[in-house]
Amino acid sequence: MIKLSGDNLTIDKYRQIVFGNEKISITDSARNNVDRARQIIDSIVESNEKVYGVTTGFGKLVDVSIPPDRLKLLQKNIIRSHSAGTGSPFDYETVRGAMLLRINTVIRGNSGLSPKTLNTYIEMVNNGLYPYVPSKGSVGASGDLAPLSHIALAAMGEGEFIENGKRKPALEVLDRYSIEPIDPLPKEGLCLVNGTQFMTALGANAMIRGRSILKTADIAAAVSVDGLLGSIKQFAGNIQLSRNQIGQQDSAANIRAILKGSSINESHKGCGRVQDPYSIRCSPQVHGAVRDAYDYAFNIIEREMNSSTDNPLVFSDSGEVVSGGNFHGETIAIPLDTMKIAFSELANISDRRLYLLMDSRKTGLEPFLAHEPGINSGFMMLQVTTASLVSENKVLSHPSSVDSIPTSSGQEDHVSMGTISGRHLMEILGNVETVLGIELLAGINAVKMREPLLSSPPIEALKSVIMKDIEQVTADRPFYRDIDAIRRMIADNS
């Protein structure tokens, strides 16, 4: 069980909870934060002070005062009315991640959620419940209103959960787990739906997935170097150190380590080739730029995971409840867009290396790595697949954060579109995994075709792992199964 304090959540802890189904609890100090903030909200209600979202309407309706006997209905209605998402549902990990992040936000003591409602959310996470949340409908300010509302609607017993791929009435599921539905107190509806937790969850998921992709890209490049009889000299440490870029240095060191001890590389040291094409020679420069973009996004997302993104915010020390704009998703949208562009480039350069592997003039092997070319097409169509995915990524990587459409009669007149960025990023990452997988498959087959010469010990070990599940391509066959298999190997880190 991982104890949360509101400021101690890391990407690694997030991974354990969201992908490892680790359970959570909260620290005593966090409980105290929640109690103090709730007391301030209760005192505002008692005095009938005018505070946005507590005793007034929402958005453009901020000037509408709500009678005391209707304050609880106001909170239920914001959850109901804002549950307006559409499209296919978010996957389990994204919804679980958003619930976790919402809990970590409110225990910072700036939200005003009651301990009782907080406990319901914790029980939902610890029991692995999966609220039905449509993936489209958030403009990224005021935070992820629609998707967060769908979680709250399920917690209230009026929405739905997904079990075994089917949607089930929320009340039925909560009853089965003996979880009491929430009955939102003043401000609680607002603080459950207002925040950046879905776009941040998508970002955190991308960080976890992206880390594996970065390693895979260096592996694929190294395999292609030997498949193409490329030079290892272009990855030398002094070249990298002469350019003060950490990502490039790390990627080049990785490629050198993977290629160390390759008999294939030794076999052509005296050849007359002066330079390799850019997609081989500049792999560390491109991969390194993506690594640096990843590090930039990683730091911002990890900070956001431990941030207060409600409106209004409660400050227990001063007793103030202040309206602001921490729900605005631009902080996350721009790093997500940066990641979209960066990871699209990993697929772009991978496809170019694969293209070289198809060329017998570059490899000295048969065209398209085909045995009996003409009768067999080899990897010809697999490169067409990568070309398609790379082109699709170029469309998906258009930055969502440069767009904004006013909502709420102009009250909410600039929005981030950050959740759209996150959805597109996850789609891009899936395409990148596939492109790198196809390059790896082709590269390993090229290395296999050079036997009895052997590659480096790491690449030979990789060859054994891959070819245990995917046979060498010696004749044409339906390749979609091979593509699925290699993509799974990348996705599950095997």
CSV table of C-alpha atoms in Angstrom, one decimal:
chain,number,residue,atom,x,y,z
A,1,MET,CA,0.0,0.0,0.0
A,2,ILE,CA,1.3,3.4,-1.0
A,3,LYS,CA,0.6,6.4,1.4
A,4,LEU,CA,-0.2,9.6,-0.3
A,5,SER,CA,0.4,13.1,1.3
A,6,GLY,CA,-0.6,15.3,-1.7
A,7,ASP,CA,3.0,16.1,-2.5
A,8,ASN,CA,4.9,12.8,-2.7
A,9,LEU,CA,3.4,11.1,-5.8
A,10,THR,CA,6.0,10.2,-8.4
A,11,ILE,CA,5.7,8.7,-11.9
A,12,ASP,CA,7.0,5.4,-10.4
A,13,LYS,CA,4.5,5.4,-7.6
A,14,TYR,CA,1.8,6.2,-10.1
A,15,ARG,CA,2.9,3.3,-12.2
A,16,GLN,CA,2.7,0.9,-9.2
A,17,ILE,CA,-0.8,2.1,-8.3
A,18,VAL,CA,-2.3,2.4,-11.8
A,19,PHE,CA,-0.6,-0.4,-13.7
A,20,GLY,CA,0.3,-2.6,-10.7
A,21,ASN,CA,-3.0,-2.2,-8.9
A,22,GLU,CA,-1.3,-1.2,-5.7
A,23,LYS,CA,-3.7,0.1,-3.0
A,24,ILE,CA,-3.5,3.5,-1.5
A,25,SER,CA,-4.0,5.2,1.9
A,26,ILE,CA,-3.4,8.8,3.0
A,27,THR,CA,-1.2,10.3,5.7
A,28,ASP,CA,-2.5,11.8,8.9
A,29,SER,CA,-1.3,15.2,7.8
A,30,ALA,CA,-3.3,14.9,4.6
A,31,ARG,CA,-6.4,13.9,6.6
A,32,ASN,CA,-5.9,17.0,8.7
A,33,ASN,CA,-5.6,19.1,5.5
A,34,VAL,CA,-8.9,17.8,4.3
A,35,ASP,CA,-10.6,18.4,7.7
A,36,ARG,CA,-9.4,22.0,8.0
A,37,ALA,CA,-10.4,22.9,4.4
A,38,ARG,CA,-13.9,21.4,4.9
A,39,GLN,CA,-14.4,23.4,8.1
A,40,ILE,CA,-13.8,26.6,6.2
A,41,ILE,CA,-16.4,25.7,3.5
A,42,ASP,CA,-18.9,24.7,6.2
A,43,SER,CA,-18.4,28.1,7.9
A,44,ILE,CA,-19.1,29.9,4.6
A,45,VAL,CA,-22.3,28.0,4.2
A,46,GLU,CA,-23.4,28.8,7.7
A,47,SER,CA,-22.8,32.5,7.2
A,48,ASN,CA,-24.3,32.5,3.6
A,49,GLU,CA,-21.2,34.3,2.3
A,50,LYS,CA,-21.2,34.8,-1.5
A,51,VAL,CA,-18.4,32.4,-2.8
A,52,TYR,CA,-18.2,31.1,-6.4
A,53,GLY,CA,-19.5,27.6,-6.8
A,54,VAL,CA,-20.4,27.3,-3.1
A,55,THR,CA,-23.3,29.7,-2.8
A,56,THR,CA,-23.4,30.8,-6.5
A,57,GLY,CA,-24.0,29.2,-9.9
A,58,PHE,CA,-21.2,28.2,-12.2
A,59,GLY,CA,-19.4,29.7,-15.2
A,60,LYS,CA,-21.5,32.5,-16.7
A,61,LEU,CA,-24.1,31.9,-13.9
A,62,VAL,CA,-21.7,33.1,-11.3
A,63,ASP,CA,-23.9,36.1,-10.4
A,64,VAL,CA,-26.9,33.8,-9.5
A,65,SER,CA,-27.1,33.3,-5.7
A,66,ILE,CA,-28.3,30.0,-4.6
A,67,PRO,CA,-30.7,29.7,-1.6
A,68,PRO,CA,-29.3,27.7,1.4
A,69,ASP,CA,-31.9,24.9,1.1
A,70,ARG,CA,-30.8,24.2,-2.5
A,71,LEU,CA,-27.0,24.2,-2.1
A,72,LYS,CA,-26.7,20.4,-2.1
A,73,LEU,CA,-28.9,20.2,-5.2
A,74,LEU,CA,-26.6,22.7,-6.9
A,75,GLN,CA,-23.6,20.3,-6.4
A,76,LYS,CA,-25.5,17.3,-7.6
A,77,ASN,CA,-26.6,19.2,-10.7
A,78,ILE,CA,-23.1,20.3,-11.7
A,79,ILE,CA,-22.2,16.6,-11.7
A,80,ARG,CA,-25.3,15.7,-13.7
A,81,SER,CA,-25.2,18.5,-16.2
A,82,HIS,CA,-21.4,18.3,-16.8
A,83,SER,CA,-21.6,14.5,-17.5
A,84,ALA,CA,-21.8,15.4,-21.2
A,85,GLY,CA,-19.0,13.3,-22.7
A,86,THR,CA,-19.1,11.4,-25.9
A,87,GLY,CA,-17.1,8.8,-27.8
A,88,SER,CA,-15.6,5.5,-26.8
A,89,PRO,CA,-14.7,5.2,-23.1
A,90,PHE,CA,-11.2,5.9,-21.7
A,91,ASP,CA,-9.3,2.8,-20.9
A,92,TYR,CA,-9.1,1.5,-17.3
A,93,GLU,CA,-5.6,2.8,-16.6
A,94,THR,CA,-6.5,6.4,-17.7
A,95,VAL,CA,-9.6,6.5,-15.5
A,96,ARG,CA,-7.8,4.9,-12.6
A,97,GLY,CA,-5.0,7.4,-13.0
A,98,ALA,CA,-7.4,10.3,-13.0
A,99,MET,CA,-9.1,9.0,-9.8
A,100,LEU,CA,-5.8,8.7,-8.1
A,101,LEU,CA,-4.7,12.2,-9.2
A,102,ARG,CA,-8.0,13.7,-8.0
A,103,ILE,CA,-7.5,12.1,-4.6
A,104,ASN,CA,-3.9,13.4,-4.4
A,105,THR,CA,-5.1,16.8,-5.3
A,106,VAL,CA,-7.9,17.1,-2.7
A,107,ILE,CA,-5.7,15.9,0.2
A,108,ARG,CA,-3.5,18.9,-0.3
A,109,GLY,CA,-6.2,20.8,1.6
A,110,ASN,CA,-7.1,23.4,-1.0
A,111,SER,CA,-10.3,21.8,-2.2
A,112,GLY,CA,-12.9,21.5,0.6
A,113,LEU,CA,-13.9,17.9,0.0
A,114,SER,CA,-15.5,16.1,3.0
A,115,PRO,CA,-13.6,13.1,4.5
A,116,LYS,CA,-16.7,10.9,3.7
A,117,THR,CA,-16.6,11.7,0.0
A,118,LEU,CA,-12.8,11.3,-0.1
A,119,ASN,CA,-13.2,7.8,1.4
A,120,THR,CA,-15.6,6.7,-1.3
A,121,TYR,CA,-13.0,7.7,-4.0
A,122,ILE,CA,-10.3,5.8,-2.1
A,123,GLU,CA,-12.5,2.7,-1.9
A,124,MET,CA,-13.2,2.9,-5.6
A,125,VAL,CA,-9.5,2.9,-6.4
A,126,ASN,CA,-8.7,0.2,-3.9
A,127,ASN,CA,-11.4,-2.1,-5.2
A,128,GLY,CA,-10.3,-1.6,-8.8
A,129,LEU,CA,-13.6,0.0,-9.9
A,130,TYR,CA,-13.7,1.4,-13.5
A,131,PRO,CA,-16.2,4.2,-14.0
A,132,TYR,CA,-17.6,4.6,-17.5
A,133,VAL,CA,-16.0,7.8,-18.9
A,134,PRO,CA,-16.5,8.9,-22.5
A,135,SER,CA,-13.1,10.0,-23.9
A,136,LYS,CA,-14.3,13.1,-25.8
A,137,GLY,CA,-15.8,16.4,-24.5
A,138,SER,CA,-13.1,18.1,-22.6
A,139,VAL,CA,-11.6,21.4,-23.8
A,140,GLY,CA,-9.0,21.5,-21.1
A,141,ALA,CA,-10.3,24.4,-19.0
A,142,SER,CA,-12.0,24.6,-16.6
A,143,GLY,CA,-10.0,21.5,-16.4
A,144,ASP,CA,-11.4,18.2,-17.5
A,145,LEU,CA,-15.0,19.0,-16.6
A,146,ALA,CA,-16.9,16.3,-18.6
A,147,PRO,CA,-14.6,13.3,-17.9
A,148,LEU,CA,-14.2,14.1,-14.2
A,149,SER,CA,-18.0,14.5,-13.9
A,150,HIS,CA,-18.5,11.0,-15.2
A,151,ILE,CA,-16.4,9.6,-12.4
A,152,ALA,CA,-18.4,11.7,-9.9
A,153,LEU,CA,-21.6,10.6,-11.4
A,154,ALA,CA,-20.6,6.9,-10.9
A,155,ALA,CA,-19.6,7.7,-7.3
A,156,MET,CA,-23.0,9.3,-6.8
A,157,GLY,CA,-24.7,6.1,-7.9
A,158,GLU,CA,-26.2,7.7,-11.0
A,159,GLY,CA,-23.6,6.8,-13.6
A,160,GLU,CA,-22.1,3.6,-14.8
A,161,PHE,CA,-19.1,1.3,-14.2
A,162,ILE,CA,-17.5,-1.0,-16.7
A,163,GLU,CA,-17.1,-4.7,-15.7
A,164,ASN,CA,-15.8,-7.3,-18.1
A,165,GLY,CA,-16.3,-5.0,-21.0
A,166,LYS,CA,-19.9,-4.2,-20.2
A,167,ARG,CA,-21.5,-1.1,-18.7
A,168,LYS,CA,-23.3,-1.7,-15.4
A,169,PRO,CA,-25.5,0.7,-13.4
A,170,ALA,CA,-23.3,2.4,-10.8
A,171,LEU,CA,-25.6,1.8,-7.8
A,172,GLU,CA,-25.6,-1.9,-8.4
A,173,VAL,CA,-21.8,-2.0,-8.5
A,174,LEU,CA,-21.4,0.2,-5.4
A,175,ASP,CA,-23.8,-1.9,-3.5
A,176,ARG,CA,-22.0,-5.1,-4.4
A,177,TYR,CA,-18.8,-3.6,-3.0
A,178,SER,CA,-20.5,-2.1,0.1
A,179,ILE,CA,-19.4,1.4,-1.0
A,180,GLU,CA,-21.7,4.2,0.0
A,181,PRO,CA,-22.6,6.5,-2.8
A,182,ILE,CA,-21.5,10.1,-2.3
A,183,ASP,CA,-24.1,12.8,-1.4
A,184,PRO,CA,-22.3,15.9,-2.4
A,185,LEU,CA,-22.1,18.7,0.2
A,186,PRO,CA,-21.7,22.4,-0.8
A,187,LYS,CA,-18.7,22.8,-3.1
A,188,GLU,CA,-18.0,19.1,-3.3
A,189,GLY,CA,-19.5,18.7,-6.8
A,190,LEU,CA,-17.4,21.5,-8.1
A,191,CYS,CA,-14.1,20.3,-6.5
A,192,LEU,CA,-14.7,16.8,-8.0
A,193,VAL,CA,-15.1,18.0,-11.6
A,194,ASN,CA,-12.7,20.9,-11.8
A,195,GLY,CA,-9.1,20.0,-12.5
A,196,THR,CA,-6.5,18.8,-14.9
A,197,GLN,CA,-6.5,15.1,-13.8
A,198,PHE,CA,-7.4,13.4,-17.1
A,199,MET,CA,-4.9,15.2,-19.2
A,200,THR,CA,-2.3,14.7,-16.5
A,201,ALA,CA,-3.1,10.9,-16.3
A,202,LEU,CA,-2.7,10.7,-20.0
A,203,GLY,CA,0.6,12.4,-19.7
A,204,ALA,CA,1.8,10.1,-16.9
A,205,ASN,CA,0.7,7.1,-18.9
A,206,ALA,CA,2.7,8.4,-21.8
A,207,MET,CA,5.8,8.9,-19.6
A,208,ILE,CA,5.6,5.2,-18.6
A,209,ARG,CA,5.1,4.0,-22.1
A,210,GLY,CA,7.5,6.5,-23.6
A,211,ARG,CA,10.4,5.4,-21.4
A,212,SER,CA,10.3,1.9,-23.0
A,213,ILE,CA,9.9,3.4,-26.5
A,214,LEU,CA,13.0,5.5,-26.1
A,215,LYS,CA,15.1,2.4,-25.2
A,216,THR,CA,13.5,0.4,-28.1
A,217,ALA,CA,14.4,3.1,-30.6
A,218,ASP,CA,18.1,2.9,-29.7
A,219,ILE,CA,17.9,-0.9,-30.0
A,220,ALA,CA,16.2,-0.8,-33.4
A,221,ALA,CA,18.8,1.7,-34.7
A,222,ALA,CA,21.7,-0.5,-33.5
A,223,VAL,CA,20.2,-3.6,-35.2
A,224,SER,CA,19.7,-1.6,-38.4
A,225,VAL,CA,23.3,-0.5,-38.3
A,226,ASP,CA,24.5,-4.1,-38.5
A,227,GLY,CA,21.7,-5.0,-41.0
A,228,LEU,CA,23.0,-2.2,-43.2
A,229,LEU,CA,26.8,-2.8,-42.6
A,230,GLY,CA,26.9,0.7,-41.1
A,231,SER,CA,29.8,2.2,-39.2
A,232,ILE,CA,30.0,2.4,-35.4
A,233,LYS,CA,32.5,5.3,-35.6
A,234,GLN,CA,29.8,7.9,-36.1
A,235,PHE,CA,28.6,7.1,-32.6
A,236,ALA,CA,32.0,7.8,-31.0
A,237,GLY,CA,32.0,9.5,-27.6
A,238,ASN,CA,34.2,12.5,-28.7
A,239,ILE,CA,31.7,13.4,-31.4
A,240,GLN,CA,28.8,13.4,-28.9
A,241,LEU,CA,30.8,15.3,-26.2
A,242,SER,CA,31.6,18.0,-28.7
A,243,ARG,CA,27.9,18.9,-28.7
A,244,ASN,CA,26.7,19.7,-25.2
A,245,GLN,CA,23.4,17.8,-25.4
A,246,ILE,CA,22.7,15.1,-22.8
A,247,GLY,CA,20.0,13.2,-24.7
A,248,GLN,CA,22.3,12.8,-27.7
A,249,GLN,CA,25.2,11.6,-25.5
A,250,ASP,CA,23.0,9.1,-23.7
A,251,SER,CA,21.5,7.7,-26.9
A,252,ALA,CA,24.9,7.4,-28.6
A,253,ALA,CA,26.4,5.6,-25.6
A,254,ASN,CA,23.4,3.2,-25.6
A,255,ILE,CA,23.9,2.4,-29.3
A,256,ARG,CA,27.6,1.9,-28.9
A,257,ALA,CA,27.0,-0.5,-26.0
A,258,ILE,CA,24.4,-2.5,-27.9
A,259,LEU,CA,26.8,-2.9,-30.9
A,260,LYS,CA,30.0,-3.6,-28.9
A,261,GLY,CA,31.6,-6.9,-29.9
A,262,SER,CA,29.8,-7.2,-33.3
A,263,SER,CA,31.6,-9.5,-35.8
A,264,ILE,CA,29.4,-8.1,-38.5
A,265,ASN,CA,30.8,-4.6,-37.8
A,266,GLU,CA,34.4,-5.9,-37.7
A,267,SER,CA,33.9,-7.6,-41.1
A,268,HIS,CA,33.6,-4.4,-43.1
A,269,LYS,CA,36.1,-2.1,-41.4
A,270,GLY,CA,38.1,-1.8,-44.6
A,271,CYS,CA,35.2,-1.0,-46.9
A,272,GLY,CA,35.2,2.2,-49.0
A,273,ARG,CA,32.0,3.7,-47.6
A,274,VAL,CA,32.8,7.2,-46.2
A,275,GLN,CA,29.4,8.1,-44.6
A,276,ASP,CA,26.1,6.5,-43.8
A,277,PRO,CA,22.8,8.2,-44.6
A,278,TYR,CA,21.4,10.6,-42.1
A,279,SER,CA,18.8,8.2,-40.7
A,280,ILE,CA,21.7,5.9,-39.5
A,281,ARG,CA,24.4,8.5,-38.8
A,282,CYS,CA,22.2,11.0,-37.0
A,283,SER,CA,20.2,8.5,-34.9
A,284,PRO,CA,21.7,9.7,-31.6
A,285,GLN,CA,21.0,13.4,-32.6
A,286,VAL,CA,17.3,12.6,-33.3
A,287,HIS,CA,16.8,10.1,-30.5
A,288,GLY,CA,18.6,12.5,-28.1
A,289,ALA,CA,16.3,15.4,-29.0
A,290,VAL,CA,13.3,13.2,-28.2
A,291,ARG,CA,14.9,12.1,-24.9
A,292,ASP,CA,15.4,15.8,-23.9
A,293,ALA,CA,11.8,16.6,-24.8
A,294,TYR,CA,10.7,13.6,-22.7
A,295,ASP,CA,12.6,14.9,-19.7
A,296,TYR,CA,11.1,18.3,-20.1
A,297,ALA,CA,7.6,16.8,-20.2
A,298,PHE,CA,8.3,14.4,-17.4
A,299,ASN,CA,9.2,17.1,-14.9
A,300,ILE,CA,6.1,19.2,-15.6
A,301,ILE,CA,3.8,16.2,-15.4
A,302,GLU,CA,5.2,15.0,-12.2
A,303,ARG,CA,4.9,18.5,-10.7
A,304,GLU,CA,1.3,18.7,-11.9
A,305,MET,CA,0.5,15.4,-10.2
A,306,ASN,CA,1.2,17.1,-6.8
A,307,SER,CA,-0.7,20.4,-7.5
A,308,SER,CA,-4.0,22.0,-6.5
A,309,THR,CA,-6.0,22.6,-9.7
A,310,ASP,CA,-9.5,23.4,-8.3
A,311,ASN,CA,-11.4,26.7,-8.4
A,312,PRO,CA,-12.0,28.3,-6.0
A,313,LEU,CA,-9.1,27.3,-3.8
A,314,VAL,CA,-9.3,27.0,0.0
A,315,PHE,CA,-6.4,28.3,2.1
A,316,SER,CA,-6.7,27.1,5.7
A,317,ASP,CA,-4.0,29.3,7.2
A,318,SER,CA,-5.8,32.5,6.2
A,319,GLY,CA,-9.3,31.1,6.0
A,320,GLU,CA,-9.6,32.5,2.5
A,321,VAL,CA,-11.5,30.9,-0.4
A,322,VAL,CA,-10.1,32.5,-3.6
A,323,SER,CA,-11.1,32.2,-7.3
A,324,GLY,CA,-8.2,31.7,-9.7
A,325,GLY,CA,-7.3,29.7,-12.8
A,326,ASN,CA,-5.2,26.7,-11.7
A,327,PHE,CA,-7.6,24.5,-13.7
A,328,HIS,CA,-6.3,25.8,-17.0
A,329,GLY,CA,-4.6,23.0,-18.8
A,330,GLU,CA,-2.0,24.9,-20.8
A,331,THR,CA,0.7,23.8,-18.4
A,332,ILE,CA,0.1,20.2,-19.5
A,333,ALA,CA,-1.1,20.8,-23.1
A,334,ILE,CA,2.2,22.2,-24.3
A,335,PRO,CA,4.4,19.4,-23.0
A,336,LEU,CA,1.9,16.9,-24.4
A,337,ASP,CA,2.0,18.5,-27.8
A,338,THR,CA,5.8,18.6,-27.5
A,339,MET,CA,5.8,14.8,-26.9
A,340,LYS,CA,3.5,14.3,-29.9
A,341,ILE,CA,6.0,16.0,-32.2
A,342,ALA,CA,9.0,14.4,-30.6
A,343,PHE,CA,7.8,10.8,-30.6
A,344,SER,CA,6.5,11.2,-34.2
A,345,GLU,CA,10.1,11.9,-35.2
A,346,LEU,CA,11.2,8.5,-33.7
A,347,ALA,CA,8.8,6.8,-36.0
A,348,ASN,CA,9.8,9.0,-38.9
A,349,ILE,CA,13.5,8.2,-38.7
A,350,SER,CA,12.7,4.5,-38.0
A,351,ASP,CA,10.8,4.3,-41.2
A,352,ARG,CA,13.7,5.8,-43.1
A,353,ARG,CA,16.1,3.2,-41.7
A,354,LEU,CA,13.6,0.5,-42.6
A,355,TYR,CA,13.5,2.0,-46.1
A,356,LEU,CA,17.2,1.6,-46.4
A,357,LEU,CA,17.0,-2.1,-45.3
A,358,MET,CA,14.6,-2.7,-48.3
A,359,ASP,CA,17.4,-1.5,-50.7
A,360,SER,CA,19.7,-4.2,-51.9
A,361,ARG,CA,22.2,-1.6,-52.9
A,362,LYS,CA,22.5,-0.5,-49.3
A,363,THR,CA,22.5,-3.9,-47.7
A,364,GLY,CA,24.1,-6.2,-50.2
A,365,LEU,CA,21.3,-8.6,-49.4
A,366,GLU,CA,18.2,-9.5,-51.5
A,367,PRO,CA,15.7,-6.7,-52.2
A,368,PHE,CA,13.1,-6.3,-49.4
A,369,LEU,CA,15.1,-8.9,-47.5
A,370,ALA,CA,13.1,-11.5,-49.6
A,371,HIS,CA,14.2,-15.0,-50.2
A,372,GLU,CA,13.6,-15.7,-53.9
A,373,PRO,CA,12.5,-12.0,-54.6
A,374,GLY,CA,9.7,-11.9,-57.2
A,375,ILE,CA,8.1,-15.0,-55.9
A,376,ASN,CA,8.3,-13.4,-52.5
A,377,SER,CA,7.8,-9.7,-51.7
A,378,GLY,CA,9.5,-10.0,-48.3
A,379,PHE,CA,9.2,-6.8,-46.2
A,380,MET,CA,7.9,-4.7,-49.0
A,381,MET,CA,4.4,-4.2,-47.7
A,382,LEU,CA,5.5,-3.8,-44.1
A,383,GLN,CA,7.4,-0.7,-45.1
A,384,VAL,CA,4.2,0.6,-46.7
A,385,THR,CA,2.5,0.0,-43.3
A,386,THR,CA,5.1,2.1,-41.5
A,387,ALA,CA,4.8,4.8,-44.2
A,388,SER,CA,1.1,4.9,-43.5
A,389,LEU,CA,1.6,5.2,-39.7
A,390,VAL,CA,4.3,7.9,-40.0
A,391,SER,CA,2.0,9.9,-42.2
A,392,GLU,CA,-0.9,9.5,-39.7
A,393,ASN,CA,1.4,10.7,-36.9
A,394,LYS,CA,2.1,13.9,-38.8
A,395,VAL,CA,-1.6,14.7,-38.7
A,396,LEU,CA,-2.0,13.7,-35.1
A,397,SER,CA,1.0,15.7,-34.0
A,398,HIS,CA,-0.5,19.0,-35.0
A,399,PRO,CA,-0.5,20.9,-31.6
A,400,SER,CA,-3.9,20.9,-30.0
A,401,SER,CA,-2.8,23.7,-27.6
A,402,VAL,CA,-2.7,26.3,-30.4
A,403,ASP,CA,-6.5,26.1,-30.8
A,404,SER,CA,-9.1,27.6,-28.5
A,405,ILE,CA,-12.9,28.0,-28.7
A,406,PRO,CA,-14.8,30.2,-26.3
A,407,THR,CA,-17.4,28.5,-24.1
A,408,SER,CA,-19.9,29.5,-21.4
A,409,SER,CA,-21.0,32.7,-23.2
A,410,GLY,CA,-17.5,33.9,-23.3
A,411,GLN,CA,-16.8,33.6,-19.6
A,412,GLU,CA,-14.4,30.7,-20.4
A,413,ASP,CA,-12.9,32.4,-23.5
A,414,HIS,CA,-9.5,30.7,-23.7
A,415,VAL,CA,-9.0,26.9,-23.3
A,416,SER,CA,-6.1,24.5,-23.7
A,417,MET,CA,-7.5,21.5,-25.5
A,418,GLY,CA,-4.9,19.5,-23.4
A,419,THR,CA,-7.0,16.4,-23.2
A,420,ILE,CA,-7.2,16.2,-27.0
A,421,SER,CA,-3.4,16.4,-27.0
A,422,GLY,CA,-3.2,13.5,-24.5
A,423,ARG,CA,-5.5,11.3,-26.5
A,424,HIS,CA,-3.6,12.0,-29.7
A,425,LEU,CA,-0.3,11.4,-28.0
A,426,MET,CA,-1.4,7.9,-26.8
A,427,GLU,CA,-2.5,7.1,-30.4
A,428,ILE,CA,0.9,8.3,-31.7
A,429,LEU,CA,2.8,6.1,-29.2
A,430,GLY,CA,0.9,3.1,-30.4
A,431,ASN,CA,1.9,3.9,-34.0
A,432,VAL,CA,5.5,4.5,-32.9
A,433,GLU,CA,5.7,1.1,-31.2
A,434,THR,CA,4.5,-0.6,-34.4
A,435,VAL,CA,6.9,1.2,-36.6
A,436,LEU,CA,9.9,0.4,-34.4
A,437,GLY,CA,8.7,-3.1,-34.1
A,438,ILE,CA,8.7,-3.6,-37.9
A,439,GLU,CA,12.1,-2.0,-38.1
A,440,LEU,CA,13.4,-4.4,-35.5
A,441,LEU,CA,11.8,-7.4,-37.3
A,442,ALA,CA,13.4,-6.4,-40.6
A,443,GLY,CA,16.8,-5.6,-38.9
A,444,ILE,CA,16.9,-8.9,-37.1
A,445,ASN,CA,16.1,-10.7,-40.3
A,446,ALA,CA,18.9,-8.8,-42.1
A,447,VAL,CA,21.3,-9.8,-39.3
A,448,LYS,CA,20.1,-13.4,-39.6
A,449,MET,CA,20.8,-13.3,-43.3
A,450,ARG,CA,24.5,-12.4,-42.6
A,451,GLU,CA,25.2,-15.7,-40.7
A,452,PRO,CA,27.7,-17.2,-40.1
A,453,LEU,CA,28.8,-13.7,-39.2
A,454,LEU,CA,27.3,-12.7,-35.8
A,455,SER,CA,26.3,-9.4,-34.4
A,456,SER,CA,27.1,-8.2,-30.9
A,457,PRO,CA,26.1,-10.4,-27.9
A,458,PRO,CA,23.2,-8.1,-27.0
A,459,ILE,CA,21.8,-8.2,-30.5
A,460,GLU,CA,22.3,-12.0,-30.8
A,461,ALA,CA,20.4,-12.4,-27.5
A,462,LEU,CA,17.7,-10.2,-28.9
A,463,LYS,CA,17.6,-12.2,-32.1
A,464,SER,CA,17.0,-15.4,-30.0
A,465,VAL,CA,14.2,-13.7,-28.0
A,466,ILE,CA,12.4,-12.4,-31.1
A,467,MET,CA,12.8,-15.6,-33.2
A,468,LYS,CA,11.6,-17.8,-30.4
A,469,ASP,CA,8.1,-16.2,-31.1
A,470,ILE,CA,8.5,-15.0,-34.6
A,471,GLU,CA,10.1,-17.2,-37.2
A,472,GLN,CA,12.6,-15.9,-39.7
A,473,VAL,CA,11.0,-14.6,-42.9
A,474,THR,CA,12.0,-17.1,-45.6
A,475,ALA,CA,8.7,-17.0,-47.5
A,476,ASP,CA,5.7,-14.7,-47.8
A,477,ARG,CA,3.0,-15.1,-45.2
A,478,PRO,CA,0.3,-13.0,-43.6
A,479,PHE,CA,2.4,-10.5,-41.7
A,480,TYR,CA,-0.2,-8.9,-39.5
A,481,ARG,CA,0.4,-11.6,-36.8
A,482,ASP,CA,4.1,-10.8,-36.8
A,483,ILE,CA,3.4,-7.1,-36.5
A,484,ASP,CA,1.0,-7.8,-33.5
A,485,ALA,CA,3.6,-10.0,-31.9
A,486,ILE,CA,6.6,-7.7,-32.1
A,487,ARG,CA,4.4,-4.7,-31.0
A,488,ARG,CA,3.3,-6.7,-27.9
A,489,MET,CA,7.0,-7.4,-27.1
A,490,ILE,CA,7.7,-3.7,-27.1
A,491,ALA,CA,4.6,-2.8,-25.2
A,492,ASP,CA,5.2,-5.3,-22.4
A,493,ASN,CA,8.9,-4.6,-22.2
A,494,SER,CA,9.9,-8.2,-23.0
